[in-house]
């Protein structure tokens, strides 16, 4: 029987995790010599490639020296924390990948603490030692300190370390001694990571993640902890409420290379995918129906934010997207919750509006961006945090915010965070940077990244993750400037924009098609201002010397999707189409807005 090693890879965004997996795949000759595979094999969705982040965890399996190594890729971003914990349950060891210059980052700490808590055996890989001014020895010390602070056991602190460059395709146990291949790392995995145990007995398989296929529906993915599973066999599925229902395994698949292959049975210790289970949830155990032995359930992180999704009813709707009706929107959201577990969708009293709950701005924006690329048109409202009643007190989600920033601008960061009810917990120098840690309400984070990056000239590195619910911290002042709103339909002219520049900053360039009620800029004062930028210049045949100087217009301010989501106010929507992202007022007509403001006031 083939020996198995299950290993999860942990790394911060951009430390080279996906590249390393690519190299391991190449090293184990998964691709034929002449087969084109391209780079970043694992990040196969466009968004992941563009942002350079792994969003969904994926499994890959390679065979080296007759041992099957299952590599489980974990997301490095805290918004996807729910994924991380479940994925780690499938592993027996963990590969911690750190950058030889940056060292362990805040996000790594979150995943690593979970891995150590589960008792996994770590191997540390210090990557990118070919970069100039890297400091592999210092980074090794930092990793040791980090593990010590996370209460690692004696055995875990006695970890093995490998150095190398996954980009150049080499690994070695001494960073000054460059080898020519990545195999020393694979040898180290076989030596260090314990073999997956395969106890006999009642079958136990826990669902830790899921896949979705249009042909066979939901596919359960997880690890067989005990006994063996056989195709076509009738089993029991234990649910959250303690009940058990009879199910049948239609098809079993194990991971091989980048894909899955069909098998007739799977033994304990291996990871597999099961087709044909009806109505299962994450954490359910598949076991014997007559004498069930369920495994302890896995908790899923709950959402901390929600946004209103609705159909696009702006003047130009339907001109760019393929899917514009409420039925399209509903079907797409329902399809998403089949496989995106930290997401919840709630229907409202009108059939074209949905409340979508997620783990944070990034989590929700990835969904919106994906839908936009698929050809959907929709509108979303301002992100709202989710409050809870705990012991009769109104509580809100608090996040732990970590900012690394140059020393001379750290004062500005502290000022901005404390204005939003952030409490400074830790302040310590880290090289030539200042390391700051705050406890801050989730709603205080909305829009904060923009302000901090502006104040620090883009030098700050920010990360945050959910900590706990705490009593409500009081009012937080939102954006202090009002909006500039278009009065007419049609393209704006350079002449009008030039004349109105002292009123604020524009988000649109001359010639862009606008509509009444669209937010086209930020007012220099607190109130909203309706402006007409469609007016052309009055033409006369009189010419005065010097008065005809050309308009000098500041370039428009452009927003990314996340920036726009954080920027909009309560009475505004974000209109999202495959080609454009526009901000607009919920009520396009000015008189309706005034009436609504009066009745609300």
Coordinates of C-alpha atoms in Angstrom, one line a residue:
X1 CA 0.0 0.0 0.0
X2 CA 1.3 3.4 -1.0
X3 CA 2.6 5.7 1.8
X4 CA 0.9 9.1 2.0
X5 CA 2.0 12.5 3.2
X6 CA -0.6 15.3 3.6
X7 CA 1.0 18.8 3.8
X8 CA -0.6 22.2 3.8
X9 CA 1.3 25.3 2.5
X10 CA 1.0 28.5 4.5
X11 CA 2.4 31.8 3.2
X12 CA 1.6 35.4 3.2
X13 CA 0.2 37.0 0.0
X14 CA 3.1 37.3 -2.6
X15 CA 5.7 35.2 -0.8
X16 CA 5.9 32.7 -3.7
X17 CA 3.7 29.9 -2.5
X18 CA 2.0 29.3 -5.9
X19 CA 5.3 29.4 -7.7
X20 CA 6.8 26.9 -5.4
X21 CA 4.0 24.5 -6.0
X22 CA 4.5 25.0 -9.8
X23 CA 8.1 23.9 -9.4
X24 CA 7.3 20.9 -7.2
X25 CA 4.8 19.8 -9.9
X26 CA 7.5 20.2 -12.6
X27 CA 10.1 18.4 -10.5
X28 CA 7.9 15.4 -10.1
X29 CA 7.5 15.2 -13.9
X30 CA 3.7 15.6 -13.9
X31 CA 3.8 17.3 -17.3
X32 CA 5.3 15.6 -20.3
X33 CA 8.5 17.3 -21.4
X34 CA 6.7 19.0 -24.3
X35 CA 3.5 20.0 -22.6
X36 CA 2.8 23.7 -22.2
X37 CA 1.7 24.5 -18.7
X38 CA 2.4 28.2 -18.2
X39 CA 3.2 29.8 -14.9
X40 CA 1.1 29.9 -11.7
X41 CA -0.7 26.6 -12.5
X42 CA -2.7 26.7 -9.3
X43 CA -4.1 30.2 -9.6
X44 CA -6.3 29.3 -12.5
X45 CA -8.9 32.0 -12.1
X46 CA -8.2 35.3 -13.8
X47 CA -8.8 37.3 -10.7
X48 CA -6.3 35.3 -8.7
X49 CA -3.7 35.8 -11.3
X50 CA -4.3 39.5 -11.6
X51 CA -4.3 40.2 -7.9
X52 CA -1.6 37.7 -7.2
X53 CA -3.5 36.1 -4.4
X54 CA -4.9 32.7 -3.8
X55 CA -8.6 32.9 -2.9
X56 CA -9.9 29.3 -3.0
X57 CA -7.8 26.5 -1.5
X58 CA -6.9 23.8 -4.0
X59 CA -5.4 20.4 -3.8
X60 CA -2.6 19.0 -5.8
X61 CA -0.9 15.6 -5.6
X62 CA 2.5 14.4 -6.7
X63 CA 4.3 11.1 -6.4
X64 CA 7.9 11.2 -5.4
X65 CA 10.0 8.1 -4.6
X66 CA 6.7 6.0 -4.6
X67 CA 5.2 8.2 -1.9
X68 CA 2.1 10.2 -2.6
X69 CA 2.3 13.8 -1.4
X70 CA -1.0 15.6 -1.2
X71 CA -0.3 19.4 -1.2
X72 CA -3.1 21.5 0.1
X73 CA -2.9 25.1 -0.9
X74 CA -4.3 27.6 1.7
X75 CA -5.5 31.2 1.1
X76 CA -3.2 33.7 2.6
X77 CA -5.7 36.5 3.1
X78 CA -7.6 36.9 6.4
X79 CA -10.9 37.6 4.7
X80 CA -10.8 33.9 3.7
X81 CA -10.0 32.7 7.2
X82 CA -13.0 30.4 7.2
X83 CA -11.3 28.4 4.4
X84 CA -8.0 28.1 6.3
X85 CA -9.1 26.3 9.4
X86 CA -11.0 23.6 7.6
X87 CA -8.3 23.0 5.1
X88 CA -5.7 22.5 7.8
X89 CA -7.8 19.7 9.3
X90 CA -6.8 17.6 6.3
X91 CA -3.1 17.9 6.8
X92 CA -0.5 16.1 9.0
X93 CA 2.2 18.7 8.4
X94 CA 2.7 22.2 7.3
X95 CA 5.1 24.0 5.0
X96 CA 5.6 27.6 6.2
X97 CA 6.9 29.7 3.4
X98 CA 8.4 33.1 4.3
X99 CA 10.1 35.8 2.2
X100 CA 13.9 36.1 3.0
X101 CA 13.5 39.9 3.2
X102 CA 10.1 40.6 4.6
X103 CA 10.0 37.7 7.2
X104 CA 6.8 36.4 8.7
X105 CA 3.9 38.7 8.1
X106 CA 0.8 39.4 10.2
X107 CA -1.5 37.2 8.1
X108 CA 1.0 34.3 8.4
X109 CA 0.6 34.5 12.1
X110 CA -3.1 33.8 11.9
X111 CA -2.8 30.7 9.8
X112 CA 0.3 29.4 11.7
X113 CA -1.4 29.7 15.1
X114 CA -4.2 27.5 13.8
X115 CA -1.8 25.0 12.4
X116 CA 0.3 24.8 15.6
X117 CA -2.9 24.5 17.6
X118 CA -3.9 21.4 15.6
X119 CA -0.5 19.9 16.4
X120 CA 0.9 19.8 12.8
X121 CA 4.6 19.3 12.2
X122 CA 6.2 22.4 10.6
X123 CA 8.9 22.8 7.9
X124 CA 10.0 26.4 7.3
X125 CA 11.0 27.4 3.8
X126 CA 12.8 30.7 3.6
X127 CA 12.2 31.7 0.0
X128 CA 13.6 34.4 -2.4
X129 CA 17.2 34.2 -0.9
X130 CA 18.4 35.3 -4.3
X131 CA 17.0 38.8 -3.8
X132 CA 19.5 41.5 -2.8
X133 CA 19.6 42.7 0.8
X134 CA 17.7 39.6 1.9
X135 CA 18.4 38.5 5.5
X136 CA 17.7 34.7 5.8
X137 CA 19.4 34.2 9.2
X138 CA 17.4 37.1 10.8
X139 CA 14.2 35.8 9.2
X140 CA 14.9 32.3 10.7
X141 CA 15.2 33.9 14.1
X142 CA 11.9 35.8 13.6
X143 CA 10.1 32.6 12.7
X144 CA 11.4 31.0 15.9
X145 CA 10.3 33.9 18.0
X146 CA 6.9 33.9 16.3
X147 CA 6.4 30.1 16.9
X148 CA 7.5 30.6 20.5
X149 CA 4.9 33.4 21.0
X150 CA 2.3 31.2 19.5
X151 CA 2.9 28.5 22.2
X152 CA 4.5 26.0 19.9
X153 CA 5.5 22.7 21.6
X154 CA 9.1 21.7 22.1
X155 CA 8.9 19.4 19.0
X156 CA 7.4 22.1 16.9
X157 CA 10.1 24.6 17.9
X158 CA 12.7 22.1 16.8
X159 CA 11.6 22.7 13.2
X160 CA 13.6 21.9 10.0
X161 CA 14.5 24.9 7.8
X162 CA 15.1 25.0 4.0
X163 CA 16.4 27.9 2.1
X164 CA 16.1 28.6 -1.6
X165 CA 14.4 30.4 -4.5
X166 CA 11.3 28.8 -5.9
X167 CA 11.5 31.2 -8.9
X168 CA 15.0 29.8 -9.8
X169 CA 13.8 26.3 -8.9
X170 CA 16.3 25.3 -6.1
X171 CA 16.2 24.4 -2.4
X172 CA 19.0 23.6 0.1
X173 CA 19.5 23.4 3.8
X174 CA 22.1 26.2 3.7
X175 CA 21.3 29.4 1.9
X176 CA 24.9 30.0 0.7
X177 CA 25.1 26.6 -0.9
X178 CA 22.9 26.8 -4.0
X179 CA 21.8 23.4 -5.5
X180 CA 20.3 22.9 -8.9
X181 CA 16.9 21.4 -8.1
X182 CA 14.0 21.5 -5.7
X183 CA 14.2 17.8 -4.7
X184 CA 16.1 18.4 -1.4
X185 CA 12.8 19.9 -0.2
X186 CA 10.8 16.9 -1.3
X187 CA 13.3 14.6 0.5
X188 CA 12.9 16.8 3.6
X189 CA 9.1 16.4 3.4
X190 CA 9.4 12.6 3.3
X191 CA 11.8 12.6 6.3
X192 CA 10.0 15.1 8.5
X193 CA 6.3 15.0 7.9
X194 CA 4.6 12.0 9.6
X195 CA 3.0 9.4 7.4
X196 CA -0.8 9.7 7.2
X197 CA -2.1 7.1 9.7
X198 CA -4.6 4.6 8.2
X199 CA -6.5 3.1 11.1
X200 CA -8.9 0.2 10.5
X201 CA -12.4 0.4 11.9
X202 CA -15.7 2.2 11.2
X203 CA -15.3 4.5 8.2
X204 CA -15.0 8.2 9.0
X205 CA -14.8 10.9 6.4
X206 CA -15.3 14.6 7.2
X207 CA -16.5 17.1 4.6
X208 CA -14.0 20.0 4.8
X209 CA -14.6 21.8 1.5
X210 CA -16.8 21.4 -1.5
X211 CA -16.7 21.8 -5.3
X212 CA -19.6 22.3 -7.6
X213 CA -20.2 20.9 -11.1
X214 CA -23.0 21.8 -13.4
X215 CA -23.3 18.1 -14.3
X216 CA -23.3 16.3 -10.9
X217 CA -24.1 19.1 -8.5
X218 CA -22.2 19.5 -5.2
X219 CA -19.1 17.4 -4.6
X220 CA -17.9 16.8 -1.1
X221 CA -14.1 17.0 -0.5
X222 CA -12.3 15.9 2.6
X223 CA -10.1 13.3 4.3
X224 CA -10.8 9.7 5.2
X225 CA -9.7 9.4 8.9
X226 CA -10.5 5.8 9.5
X227 CA -11.5 2.6 7.6
X228 CA -12.2 2.8 3.9
X229 CA -14.8 4.2 1.6
X230 CA -16.2 2.1 -1.3
X231 CA -18.0 3.2 -4.4
X232 CA -21.8 2.4 -4.5
X233 CA -21.9 1.7 -0.7
X234 CA -24.7 2.9 1.5
X235 CA -23.5 5.0 4.4
X236 CA -24.8 7.4 7.1
X237 CA -24.3 11.2 7.0
X238 CA -24.3 12.8 10.5
X239 CA -25.7 16.4 10.5
X240 CA -25.3 19.4 12.8
X241 CA -28.4 18.6 14.8
X242 CA -27.3 15.1 15.6
X243 CA -29.5 13.4 13.1
X244 CA -28.2 10.8 10.6
X245 CA -29.5 10.1 7.1
X246 CA -28.8 7.3 4.7
X247 CA -26.8 8.3 1.6
X248 CA -25.1 6.4 -1.2
X249 CA -21.6 7.1 -2.6
X250 CA -22.1 7.3 -6.4
X251 CA -18.5 8.0 -7.3
X252 CA -15.1 8.3 -5.6
X253 CA -12.3 10.4 -6.9
X254 CA -8.7 10.9 -5.5
X255 CA -6.4 13.8 -6.4
X256 CA -3.7 13.1 -8.9
X257 CA -1.6 15.9 -10.3
X258 CA -3.8 18.8 -10.9
X259 CA -6.9 16.8 -11.6
X260 CA -8.9 14.0 -10.0
X261 CA -9.2 10.4 -11.1
X262 CA -12.0 7.9 -10.4
X263 CA -11.3 5.0 -8.1
X264 CA -13.4 2.2 -6.6
X265 CA -12.2 2.7 -3.0
X266 CA -10.2 5.1 -0.8
X267 CA -8.3 4.1 2.3
X268 CA -7.8 6.1 5.5
X269 CA -5.2 8.9 5.3
X270 CA -6.0 9.9 1.7
X271 CA -8.0 12.9 0.5
X272 CA -10.9 12.3 -1.8
X273 CA -13.9 13.9 -3.5
X274 CA -17.3 12.2 -3.3
X275 CA -20.1 12.6 -5.9
X276 CA -23.7 11.8 -5.1
X277 CA -24.2 12.9 -1.5
X278 CA -27.4 14.9 -1.2
X279 CA -27.8 18.0 0.9
X280 CA -24.5 17.8 2.9
X281 CA -22.9 20.6 4.9
X282 CA -19.3 21.4 5.8
X283 CA -18.4 19.5 9.0
X284 CA -20.8 16.6 8.4
X285 CA -19.2 13.1 8.9
X286 CA -19.8 10.2 6.6
X287 CA -19.7 7.0 8.6
X288 CA -21.5 3.7 9.1
X289 CA -25.3 4.1 9.3
X290 CA -25.8 1.2 11.8
X291 CA -23.1 2.2 14.3
X292 CA -22.1 5.8 13.4
X293 CA -18.9 7.4 14.8
X294 CA -19.2 11.1 13.9
X295 CA -16.1 13.3 14.2
X296 CA -16.2 16.6 16.1
X297 CA -17.7 19.4 13.9
X298 CA -15.7 22.2 12.4
X299 CA -16.9 25.8 13.1
X300 CA -17.2 28.1 10.2
X301 CA -16.3 31.8 10.7
X302 CA -19.5 33.8 10.5
X303 CA -19.9 36.8 8.2
X304 CA -19.2 40.3 9.6
X305 CA -20.5 42.5 6.8
X306 CA -23.5 42.7 4.5
X307 CA -24.3 44.5 1.3
X308 CA -27.5 45.1 -0.6
X309 CA -27.3 43.6 -4.2
X310 CA -30.0 44.7 -6.6
X311 CA -30.7 44.8 -10.4
X312 CA -29.3 47.8 -12.4
X313 CA -32.0 50.3 -13.1
X314 CA -29.7 53.2 -14.2
X315 CA -30.6 54.9 -17.5
X316 CA -28.2 52.9 -19.6
X317 CA -29.0 49.5 -18.1
X318 CA -28.7 46.4 -20.3
X319 CA -26.4 48.1 -22.9
X320 CA -23.2 46.3 -21.7
X321 CA -24.2 43.2 -19.7
X322 CA -25.7 39.9 -20.8
X323 CA -27.4 39.1 -17.4
X324 CA -29.5 42.0 -16.1
X325 CA -32.8 40.6 -14.7
X326 CA -33.5 39.8 -11.0
X327 CA -33.9 36.1 -12.0
X328 CA -30.3 36.1 -13.4
X329 CA -29.0 37.8 -10.2
X330 CA -30.9 35.4 -7.9
X331 CA -29.7 32.3 -9.7
X332 CA -26.1 33.5 -9.7
X333 CA -26.1 34.3 -6.0
X334 CA -27.7 30.9 -5.2
X335 CA -25.0 29.2 -7.3
X336 CA -22.3 31.0 -5.4
X337 CA -23.4 29.9 -2.0
X338 CA -23.2 26.3 -3.2
X339 CA -19.4 26.5 -2.9
X340 CA -18.6 29.8 -1.1
X341 CA -19.2 28.9 2.5
X342 CA -18.6 32.1 4.3
X343 CA -21.2 33.7 2.2
X344 CA -24.9 34.0 3.0
X345 CA -27.7 35.3 0.8
X346 CA -31.0 36.6 2.3
X347 CA -34.0 37.5 0.3
X348 CA -35.7 40.8 1.1
X349 CA -39.4 41.9 0.8
X350 CA -38.9 42.8 -2.9
X351 CA -37.8 40.2 -5.4
X352 CA -35.1 42.2 -7.0
X353 CA -33.1 43.0 -3.8
X354 CA -30.8 40.6 -1.9
X355 CA -28.8 41.0 1.2
X356 CA -25.4 39.3 0.8
X357 CA -23.4 38.6 3.9
X358 CA -19.6 38.1 3.7
X359 CA -16.3 38.2 5.7
X360 CA -15.2 41.7 4.6
X361 CA -14.8 44.1 1.7
X362 CA -12.3 41.9 -0.2
X363 CA -14.5 38.8 0.1
X364 CA -17.5 40.6 -1.3
X365 CA -15.5 42.5 -4.0
X366 CA -14.1 39.2 -5.3
X367 CA -17.7 38.0 -5.8
X368 CA -18.7 41.2 -7.5
X369 CA -15.7 41.4 -9.8
X370 CA -16.2 37.7 -10.8
X371 CA -19.9 38.4 -11.7
X372 CA -18.9 41.5 -13.6
X373 CA -16.5 39.5 -15.7
X374 CA -19.2 36.9 -16.4
X375 CA -21.4 39.6 -17.9
X376 CA -23.7 40.6 -15.1
X377 CA -25.0 44.1 -14.4
X378 CA -26.0 44.9 -10.9
X379 CA -26.0 47.6 -8.2
X380 CA -24.7 47.4 -4.7
X381 CA -25.3 49.5 -1.6
X382 CA -22.9 50.7 1.1
X383 CA -21.3 47.8 3.1
X384 CA -22.9 47.5 6.5
X385 CA -21.4 45.7 9.5
X386 CA -23.5 43.1 11.3
X387 CA -24.5 44.0 14.9
X388 CA -25.5 41.4 17.5
X389 CA -27.3 41.4 20.9
X390 CA -25.1 39.8 23.5
X391 CA -26.5 39.7 27.1
X392 CA -28.9 42.6 26.3
X393 CA -26.0 44.7 24.9
X394 CA -25.6 45.9 21.3
X395 CA -22.3 44.5 20.1
X396 CA -20.3 44.9 16.9
X397 CA -17.4 43.0 15.3
X398 CA -13.9 44.2 16.3
X399 CA -10.9 43.5 14.1
X400 CA -7.2 43.4 14.9
X401 CA -5.5 45.8 12.6
X402 CA -1.7 45.6 12.0
X403 CA 0.1 48.5 10.2
X404 CA 3.8 48.6 9.4
X405 CA 4.8 52.1 8.4
X406 CA 7.9 54.3 8.2
X407 CA 8.6 55.9 11.6
X408 CA 8.2 59.6 10.5
X409 CA 4.5 59.1 9.5
X410 CA 3.4 56.7 12.2
X411 CA 1.8 59.6 14.1
X412 CA -0.6 60.2 11.2
X413 CA -1.6 56.5 11.1
X414 CA -2.3 56.5 14.9
X415 CA -4.4 59.6 14.5
X416 CA -6.4 58.2 11.6
X417 CA -7.1 54.9 13.4
X418 CA -8.0 56.5 16.7
X419 CA -10.5 58.8 15.0
X420 CA -12.3 55.7 14.0
X421 CA -12.4 54.3 17.5
X422 CA -9.2 52.2 17.1
X423 CA -7.3 51.4 20.3
X424 CA -3.5 51.2 20.0
X425 CA -2.4 47.9 21.6
X426 CA 1.2 47.5 20.5
X427 CA 3.8 49.9 19.1
X428 CA 7.3 48.7 18.5
X429 CA 10.1 49.3 16.0
X430 CA 10.6 46.7 13.3
X431 CA 13.8 47.5 11.4
X432 CA 13.4 51.0 10.1
X433 CA 9.6 50.7 10.3
X434 CA 7.2 51.2 13.1
X435 CA 4.9 48.2 13.9
X436 CA 1.5 49.2 15.1
X437 CA -1.4 47.0 16.3
X438 CA -4.9 48.3 17.0
X439 CA -8.3 46.8 18.0
X440 CA -10.7 48.6 15.7
X441 CA -14.4 48.2 14.9
X442 CA -15.0 46.6 11.4
X443 CA -17.0 49.7 10.3
X444 CA -14.0 51.8 11.2
X445 CA -12.0 50.0 8.6
X446 CA -14.3 51.0 5.8
X447 CA -12.5 53.6 3.8
X448 CA -9.5 53.7 6.2
X449 CA -7.0 52.0 3.8
X450 CA -7.4 54.9 1.3
X451 CA -6.8 57.5 4.0
X452 CA -3.8 55.7 5.5
X453 CA -2.2 55.2 2.1
X454 CA -2.7 58.8 1.2
X455 CA -1.2 60.0 4.5
X456 CA 1.8 57.7 4.2
X457 CA 2.4 58.3 0.5
X458 CA 1.6 54.6 -0.1
X459 CA 4.3 53.3 2.3
X460 CA 2.0 51.6 4.8
X461 CA 1.4 47.8 4.8
X462 CA -2.0 47.1 6.4
X463 CA -3.6 43.8 7.4
X464 CA -6.6 43.1 9.5
X465 CA -8.5 40.0 10.8
X466 CA -11.7 39.4 12.8
X467 CA -11.1 39.2 16.5
X468 CA -14.4 39.1 18.4
X469 CA -17.7 40.9 19.1
X470 CA -17.5 43.7 21.7
X471 CA -20.0 46.3 23.0
X472 CA -20.8 49.1 20.5
X473 CA -18.1 51.8 20.5
X474 CA -20.2 54.8 19.5
X475 CA -20.6 56.9 16.4
X476 CA -17.8 57.0 13.8
X477 CA -17.7 59.9 11.4
X478 CA -17.8 58.8 7.8
X479 CA -16.6 60.7 4.8
X480 CA -16.7 64.4 5.5
X481 CA -17.1 65.7 2.0
X482 CA -20.3 65.7 0.0
X483 CA -20.8 64.6 -3.6
X484 CA -20.9 66.5 -6.9
X485 CA -24.0 65.2 -8.8
X486 CA -24.8 65.5 -12.5
X487 CA -27.8 67.7 -13.3
X488 CA -28.3 66.6 -16.9
X489 CA -27.9 63.6 -19.2
X490 CA -25.1 63.5 -21.8
X491 CA -21.3 63.9 -22.0
X492 CA -19.5 66.6 -19.9
X493 CA -17.5 69.3 -21.6
X494 CA -14.0 70.4 -20.8
X495 CA -15.2 74.0 -20.6
X496 CA -17.7 73.3 -17.8
X497 CA -15.4 71.0 -15.8
X498 CA -12.7 73.7 -16.0
X499 CA -15.1 76.4 -14.6
X500 CA -16.2 74.1 -11.7
X501 CA -12.8 72.8 -10.7
X502 CA -12.7 75.0 -7.5
X503 CA -15.9 73.2 -6.3
X504 CA -14.1 69.9 -5.8
X505 CA -12.4 66.9 -7.4
X506 CA -14.0 65.2 -10.5
X507 CA -14.1 61.5 -11.1
X508 CA -15.1 61.8 -14.8
X509 CA -13.2 63.1 -17.9
X510 CA -14.7 65.3 -20.6
X511 CA -16.7 63.4 -23.2
X512 CA -17.8 60.6 -20.8
X513 CA -21.5 59.8 -21.1
X514 CA -23.2 60.8 -17.8
X515 CA -26.8 60.7 -16.5
X516 CA -28.9 62.8 -14.1
X517 CA -28.2 61.7 -10.5
X518 CA -24.7 60.2 -11.2
X519 CA -22.0 61.1 -8.7
X520 CA -19.3 62.7 -10.8
X521 CA -17.0 64.1 -8.1
X522 CA -16.3 65.0 -4.5
X523 CA -17.5 68.4 -3.3
X524 CA -15.0 70.5 -1.4
X525 CA -17.6 71.0 1.4
X526 CA -19.8 68.8 3.5
X527 CA -23.1 69.1 1.5
X528 CA -24.0 67.5 -1.9
X529 CA -24.0 69.9 -4.9
X530 CA -25.9 69.4 -8.2
X531 CA -23.8 70.8 -11.1
X532 CA -24.3 71.1 -14.8
X533 CA -21.1 70.0 -16.6
X534 CA -22.8 69.5 -20.0
X535 CA -22.9 73.2 -20.8
X536 CA -20.8 74.2 -23.8
X537 CA -19.1 77.5 -24.4
X538 CA -21.2 80.4 -25.8
X539 CA -19.9 81.1 -29.2
X540 CA -19.6 84.7 -30.4
X541 CA -17.6 86.2 -33.2
X542 CA -15.9 88.5 -30.9
X543 CA -12.3 87.5 -29.9
X544 CA -10.5 89.0 -27.0
X545 CA -6.7 88.5 -26.8
X546 CA -5.8 86.2 -23.9
X547 CA -9.3 85.2 -22.9
X548 CA -9.3 82.1 -25.1
X549 CA -6.7 80.3 -23.1
X550 CA -7.2 76.5 -23.2
X551 CA -8.9 74.7 -20.4
X552 CA -6.4 73.1 -18.0
X553 CA -8.2 70.3 -16.3
X554 CA -6.8 68.1 -13.5
X555 CA -7.0 64.4 -14.4
X556 CA -10.1 62.7 -13.0
X557 CA -9.7 60.6 -9.8
X558 CA -10.3 56.9 -10.6
X559 CA -11.4 54.2 -8.2
X560 CA -10.8 50.5 -8.0
X561 CA -13.9 48.4 -7.1
X562 CA -12.9 48.1 -3.4
X563 CA -12.1 51.8 -3.1
X564 CA -15.5 52.6 -4.7
X565 CA -17.3 50.2 -2.3
X566 CA -15.6 51.9 0.7
X567 CA -16.3 55.4 -0.7
X568 CA -20.1 55.5 -1.3
X569 CA -22.5 56.9 1.3
X570 CA -25.7 55.5 2.7
X571 CA -27.9 57.2 0.0
X572 CA -25.7 56.0 -2.9
X573 CA -25.4 52.9 -5.0
X574 CA -22.5 51.5 -7.0
X575 CA -23.5 50.6 -10.5
X576 CA -21.4 47.7 -11.8
X577 CA -21.4 46.6 -15.4
X578 CA -18.8 44.6 -17.4
X579 CA -17.1 47.8 -18.6
X580 CA -17.8 50.4 -16.0
X581 CA -18.1 51.1 -12.3
X582 CA -20.2 54.3 -11.6
X583 CA -21.4 55.9 -8.4
X584 CA -24.9 57.3 -8.3
X585 CA -27.6 58.5 -5.9
X586 CA -30.3 55.9 -5.0
X587 CA -32.9 58.5 -6.1
X588 CA -31.7 60.0 -9.3
X589 CA -34.2 62.9 -9.2
X590 CA -33.2 65.8 -7.0
X591 CA -36.7 66.6 -5.8
X592 CA -37.3 63.0 -4.8
X593 CA -34.0 63.1 -2.8
X594 CA -35.0 66.3 -1.0
X595 CA -38.5 64.8 -0.2
X596 CA -36.9 61.6 1.1
X597 CA -34.3 63.5 3.2
X598 CA -37.2 65.5 4.8
X599 CA -39.3 62.5 5.6
X600 CA -36.2 60.7 7.1
X601 CA -35.2 63.8 9.0

